[in-house]
Amino acid sequence: MKKNQLLSIAAIALLLIVSITSCSKNDPIPELDQEEYNSIQLVFEHGTYTNNVFTPSDGETLVTFTKDGTPTPGTINLTEGKSYRMKINLLSDNESINQEIIDEADEHQFFFLGSPDGVFDYKYEDDQIGLTGILSALKETNAAFDFQILLRHALNKDHAAAQAWNSKTYVEAGGADDLNIKLKIQVIPAN
């Protein structure tokens, strides 16, 4: 009898151990692989844009951003009627990681928001990624405005919300932000 009780207790204990260890947590939600950077450079190469051809002139404006998005300088002036080849460099320990973005071009795209209507036009120069493009200043502004630079990762680039460089509905194309920074820009009249 004592042997039967011992076997019963052992069977119950074994059953409990098997039940507890067979329970598992839900599968983890996969995280989007986002690029790791610790600074950003934004280069505005001065020039003209005529008949889909950019002709550089002397000069460029360089803006650097810290990892948390603080720009230096905090405000820049661009000139009405001028065009700028805008280059974005994502850096990790002073080394460019732009090639990671280029290698995954089908799932990365920059959007540029915040400018008043009709102030800028932008043309992607790199398969609709936005690391390099032509920003044309079409008209002056009365004051500086927040120019927002967003990099989306894992979006559907064929979605209607991803077709315009300044799409205010870009989130509808899916994905997540890899980068979201702002710079104050004022477009000044040409001399």
mmCIF file of C-alpha atoms in Angstrom:
data_model
loop_
_atom_site.group_PDB
_atom_site.id
_atom_site.type_symbol
_atom_site.label_atom_id
_atom_site.label_comp_id
_atom_site.label_asym_id
_atom_site.label_seq_id
_atom_site.Cartn_x
_atom_site.Cartn_y
_atom_site.Cartn_z
ATOM 1 C CA MET A 1 0.000 0.000 0.000
ATOM 2 C CA LYS A 2 2.791 2.341 0.924
ATOM 3 C CA LYS A 3 4.424 1.487 -2.391
ATOM 4 C CA ASN A 4 1.214 2.419 -4.294
ATOM 5 C CA GLN A 5 1.010 5.779 -2.497
ATOM 6 C CA LEU A 6 4.616 6.497 -3.316
ATOM 7 C CA LEU A 7 4.054 5.626 -6.973
ATOM 8 C CA SER A 8 0.937 7.843 -7.058
ATOM 9 C CA ILE A 9 2.806 10.779 -5.550
ATOM 10 C CA ALA A 10 5.710 10.280 -7.976
ATOM 11 C CA ALA A 11 3.309 10.112 -10.939
ATOM 12 C CA ILE A 12 1.557 13.319 -9.859
ATOM 13 C CA ALA A 13 4.896 15.082 -9.325
ATOM 14 C CA LEU A 14 6.109 13.958 -12.743
ATOM 15 C CA LEU A 15 2.862 15.121 -14.348
ATOM 16 C CA LEU A 16 3.195 18.547 -12.702
ATOM 17 C CA ILE A 17 6.820 18.919 -13.794
ATOM 18 C CA VAL A 18 5.981 17.972 -17.390
ATOM 19 C CA SER A 19 2.997 20.358 -17.459
ATOM 20 C CA ILE A 20 4.952 23.287 -16.090
ATOM 21 C CA THR A 21 7.961 22.837 -18.367
ATOM 22 C CA SER A 22 5.830 22.305 -21.455
ATOM 23 C CA CYS A 23 4.233 25.719 -21.038
ATOM 24 C CA SER A 24 6.066 28.316 -23.047
ATOM 25 C CA LYS A 25 5.854 32.027 -23.499
ATOM 26 C CA ASN A 26 4.353 33.427 -26.659
ATOM 27 C CA ASP A 27 6.792 33.719 -29.515
ATOM 28 C CA PRO A 28 8.660 37.023 -29.259
ATOM 29 C CA ILE A 29 7.630 39.786 -31.617
ATOM 30 C CA PRO A 30 10.497 40.273 -34.045
ATOM 31 C CA GLU A 31 12.146 43.672 -33.842
ATOM 32 C CA LEU A 32 12.846 45.616 -36.999
ATOM 33 C CA ASP A 33 16.562 45.658 -37.704
ATOM 34 C CA GLN A 34 17.372 49.345 -37.519
ATOM 35 C CA GLU A 35 20.645 50.919 -38.465
ATOM 36 C CA GLU A 36 22.901 52.032 -35.630
ATOM 37 C CA TYR A 37 24.367 55.518 -36.008
ATOM 38 C CA ASN A 38 25.690 58.063 -33.540
ATOM 39 C CA SER A 39 25.874 61.183 -35.716
ATOM 40 C CA ILE A 40 24.505 62.550 -38.974
ATOM 41 C CA GLN A 41 25.963 64.958 -41.528
ATOM 42 C CA LEU A 42 23.739 66.915 -43.866
ATOM 43 C CA VAL A 43 25.600 68.550 -46.768
ATOM 44 C CA PHE A 44 23.955 71.166 -49.000
ATOM 45 C CA GLU A 45 26.129 71.501 -52.119
ATOM 46 C CA HIS A 46 25.266 74.826 -53.784
ATOM 47 C CA GLY A 47 24.433 74.930 -57.497
ATOM 48 C CA THR A 48 21.761 75.185 -60.169
ATOM 49 C CA TYR A 49 19.334 72.595 -61.515
ATOM 50 C CA THR A 50 18.262 73.021 -65.132
ATOM 51 C CA ASN A 51 16.809 70.425 -67.516
ATOM 52 C CA ASN A 52 17.294 67.695 -64.883
ATOM 53 C CA VAL A 53 21.020 68.457 -64.613
ATOM 54 C CA PHE A 54 22.620 69.717 -61.395
ATOM 55 C CA THR A 55 25.598 72.026 -61.914
ATOM 56 C CA PRO A 56 27.572 72.618 -58.717
ATOM 57 C CA SER A 57 28.914 76.051 -57.886
ATOM 58 C CA ASP A 58 31.351 77.051 -55.207
ATOM 59 C CA GLY A 59 30.284 76.448 -51.680
ATOM 60 C CA GLU A 60 28.448 74.069 -49.464
ATOM 61 C CA THR A 61 26.654 74.223 -46.164
ATOM 62 C CA LEU A 62 27.384 71.501 -43.608
ATOM 63 C CA VAL A 63 25.067 70.649 -40.717
ATOM 64 C CA THR A 64 25.982 68.007 -38.147
ATOM 65 C CA PHE A 65 23.504 66.289 -35.859
ATOM 66 C CA THR A 66 24.164 64.428 -32.645
ATOM 67 C CA LYS A 67 22.553 61.024 -32.038
ATOM 68 C CA ASP A 68 19.702 62.772 -30.202
ATOM 69 C CA GLY A 69 19.058 65.051 -33.212
ATOM 70 C CA THR A 70 20.611 68.336 -32.072
ATOM 71 C CA PRO A 71 21.834 70.233 -35.178
ATOM 72 C CA THR A 72 24.880 72.494 -35.479
ATOM 73 C CA PRO A 73 24.236 75.108 -36.723
ATOM 74 C CA GLY A 74 20.632 75.139 -35.548
ATOM 75 C CA THR A 75 19.364 77.301 -38.439
ATOM 76 C CA ILE A 76 20.547 77.685 -42.031
ATOM 77 C CA ASN A 77 19.597 80.016 -44.873
ATOM 78 C CA LEU A 78 18.992 78.779 -48.405
ATOM 79 C CA THR A 79 18.506 81.157 -51.327
ATOM 80 C CA GLU A 80 15.349 81.491 -53.398
ATOM 81 C CA GLY A 81 15.872 80.318 -56.979
ATOM 82 C CA LYS A 82 18.896 78.179 -56.076
ATOM 83 C CA SER A 83 19.215 74.409 -55.949
ATOM 84 C CA TYR A 84 21.228 72.257 -53.597
ATOM 85 C CA ARG A 85 22.463 68.698 -53.869
ATOM 86 C CA MET A 86 21.492 67.469 -50.432
ATOM 87 C CA LYS A 87 23.584 64.572 -49.142
ATOM 88 C CA ILE A 88 22.841 62.704 -45.932
ATOM 89 C CA ASN A 89 25.646 60.787 -44.232
ATOM 90 C CA LEU A 90 24.760 58.454 -41.372
ATOM 91 C CA LEU A 91 27.844 57.821 -39.255
ATOM 92 C CA SER A 92 28.813 55.250 -36.650
ATOM 93 C CA ASP A 93 32.039 56.228 -34.891
ATOM 94 C CA ASN A 94 32.862 58.595 -37.787
ATOM 95 C CA GLU A 95 32.449 55.812 -40.392
ATOM 96 C CA SER A 96 29.668 56.037 -42.974
ATOM 97 C CA ILE A 97 26.964 53.372 -42.754
ATOM 98 C CA ASN A 98 25.199 54.640 -45.891
ATOM 99 C CA GLN A 99 26.069 51.431 -47.739
ATOM 100 C CA GLU A 100 23.763 49.505 -45.362
ATOM 101 C CA ILE A 101 20.901 51.745 -46.489
ATOM 102 C CA ILE A 102 21.855 51.381 -50.167
ATOM 103 C CA ASP A 103 22.136 47.581 -49.860
ATOM 104 C CA GLU A 104 18.568 47.533 -48.524
ATOM 105 C CA ALA A 105 17.221 50.231 -50.865
ATOM 106 C CA ASP A 106 13.933 48.402 -51.355
ATOM 107 C CA GLU A 107 13.021 48.961 -47.706
ATOM 108 C CA HIS A 108 14.440 52.432 -46.925
ATOM 109 C CA GLN A 109 13.193 55.875 -47.906
ATOM 110 C CA PHE A 110 13.713 59.419 -46.668
ATOM 111 C CA PHE A 111 10.807 61.853 -46.427
ATOM 112 C CA PHE A 112 11.199 65.619 -46.027
ATOM 113 C CA LEU A 113 8.387 67.453 -44.245
ATOM 114 C CA GLY A 114 7.593 70.762 -42.611
ATOM 115 C CA SER A 115 8.248 73.241 -45.392
ATOM 116 C CA PRO A 116 5.384 75.559 -46.311
ATOM 117 C CA ASP A 117 3.572 74.589 -49.518
ATOM 118 C CA GLY A 118 5.423 75.553 -52.679
ATOM 119 C CA VAL A 119 8.708 76.478 -50.972
ATOM 120 C CA PHE A 120 10.743 73.410 -52.016
ATOM 121 C CA ASP A 121 10.883 70.813 -54.726
ATOM 122 C CA TYR A 122 12.942 67.659 -54.284
ATOM 123 C CA LYS A 123 14.186 65.014 -56.722
ATOM 124 C CA TYR A 124 15.597 61.711 -55.479
ATOM 125 C CA GLU A 125 18.935 60.896 -57.143
ATOM 126 C CA ASP A 126 19.337 57.423 -55.657
ATOM 127 C CA ASP A 127 16.512 55.011 -56.435
ATOM 128 C CA GLN A 128 14.039 56.853 -54.202
ATOM 129 C CA ILE A 129 16.114 56.437 -51.048
ATOM 130 C CA GLY A 130 16.969 60.086 -50.341
ATOM 131 C CA LEU A 131 20.598 59.860 -49.227
ATOM 132 C CA THR A 132 21.276 62.115 -52.223
ATOM 133 C CA GLY A 133 18.813 64.385 -53.974
ATOM 134 C CA ILE A 134 18.238 67.837 -55.414
ATOM 135 C CA LEU A 135 16.453 70.330 -53.164
ATOM 136 C CA SER A 136 15.306 73.437 -55.046
ATOM 137 C CA ALA A 137 14.266 76.575 -53.147
ATOM 138 C CA LEU A 138 11.318 77.939 -55.130
ATOM 139 C CA LYS A 139 10.240 80.906 -53.013
ATOM 140 C CA GLU A 140 11.342 82.827 -49.951
ATOM 141 C CA THR A 141 9.865 82.398 -46.486
ATOM 142 C CA ASN A 142 9.125 85.122 -43.968
ATOM 143 C CA ALA A 143 10.693 83.137 -41.141
ATOM 144 C CA ALA A 144 12.582 79.943 -40.424
ATOM 145 C CA PHE A 145 10.537 76.731 -40.289
ATOM 146 C CA ASP A 146 11.220 73.223 -38.986
ATOM 147 C CA PHE A 147 12.422 71.036 -41.856
ATOM 148 C CA GLN A 148 11.880 67.440 -40.780
ATOM 149 C CA ILE A 149 14.039 64.622 -42.159
ATOM 150 C CA LEU A 150 12.656 61.105 -41.697
ATOM 151 C CA LEU A 151 14.136 57.771 -42.703
ATOM 152 C CA ARG A 152 11.582 54.946 -42.852
ATOM 153 C CA HIS A 153 12.657 51.314 -42.629
ATOM 154 C CA ALA A 154 10.668 48.271 -43.827
ATOM 155 C CA LEU A 155 8.001 50.325 -45.580
ATOM 156 C CA ASN A 156 6.108 49.337 -48.717
ATOM 157 C CA LYS A 157 7.686 51.661 -51.293
ATOM 158 C CA ASP A 158 4.956 50.783 -53.807
ATOM 159 C CA HIS A 159 2.245 52.140 -51.480
ATOM 160 C CA ALA A 160 0.612 55.400 -52.576
ATOM 161 C CA ALA A 161 1.733 57.080 -49.324
ATOM 162 C CA ALA A 162 5.398 56.472 -50.239
ATOM 163 C CA GLN A 163 5.332 58.104 -53.670
ATOM 164 C CA ALA A 164 5.929 61.757 -52.732
ATOM 165 C CA TRP A 165 9.095 63.033 -51.050
ATOM 166 C CA ASN A 166 6.928 65.171 -48.757
ATOM 167 C CA SER A 167 4.064 62.728 -48.124
ATOM 168 C CA LYS A 168 2.324 63.693 -44.896
ATOM 169 C CA THR A 169 0.706 60.235 -44.879
ATOM 170 C CA TYR A 170 4.007 58.318 -45.154
ATOM 171 C CA VAL A 171 3.124 56.163 -42.090
ATOM 172 C CA GLU A 172 0.382 54.470 -44.128
ATOM 173 C CA ALA A 173 3.163 52.767 -46.136
ATOM 174 C CA GLY A 174 4.185 50.886 -42.970
ATOM 175 C CA GLY A 175 7.578 50.464 -41.402
ATOM 176 C CA ALA A 176 9.238 52.358 -38.585
ATOM 177 C CA ASP A 177 11.429 55.436 -38.252
ATOM 178 C CA ASP A 178 15.190 54.841 -38.341
ATOM 179 C CA LEU A 179 15.776 58.594 -38.184
ATOM 180 C CA ASN A 180 13.607 61.598 -37.319
ATOM 181 C CA ILE A 181 15.440 64.927 -37.029
ATOM 182 C CA LYS A 182 14.627 68.613 -37.573
ATOM 183 C CA LEU A 183 16.564 71.616 -38.808
ATOM 184 C CA LYS A 184 15.385 75.228 -38.960
ATOM 185 C CA ILE A 185 15.614 76.600 -42.513
ATOM 186 C CA GLN A 186 14.783 80.024 -43.880
ATOM 187 C CA VAL A 187 14.667 80.668 -47.616
ATOM 188 C CA ILE A 188 15.975 84.167 -48.227
ATOM 189 C CA PRO A 189 15.509 86.296 -51.365
ATOM 190 C CA ALA A 190 18.169 86.176 -54.079
ATOM 191 C CA ASN A 191 20.414 89.262 -54.178
#
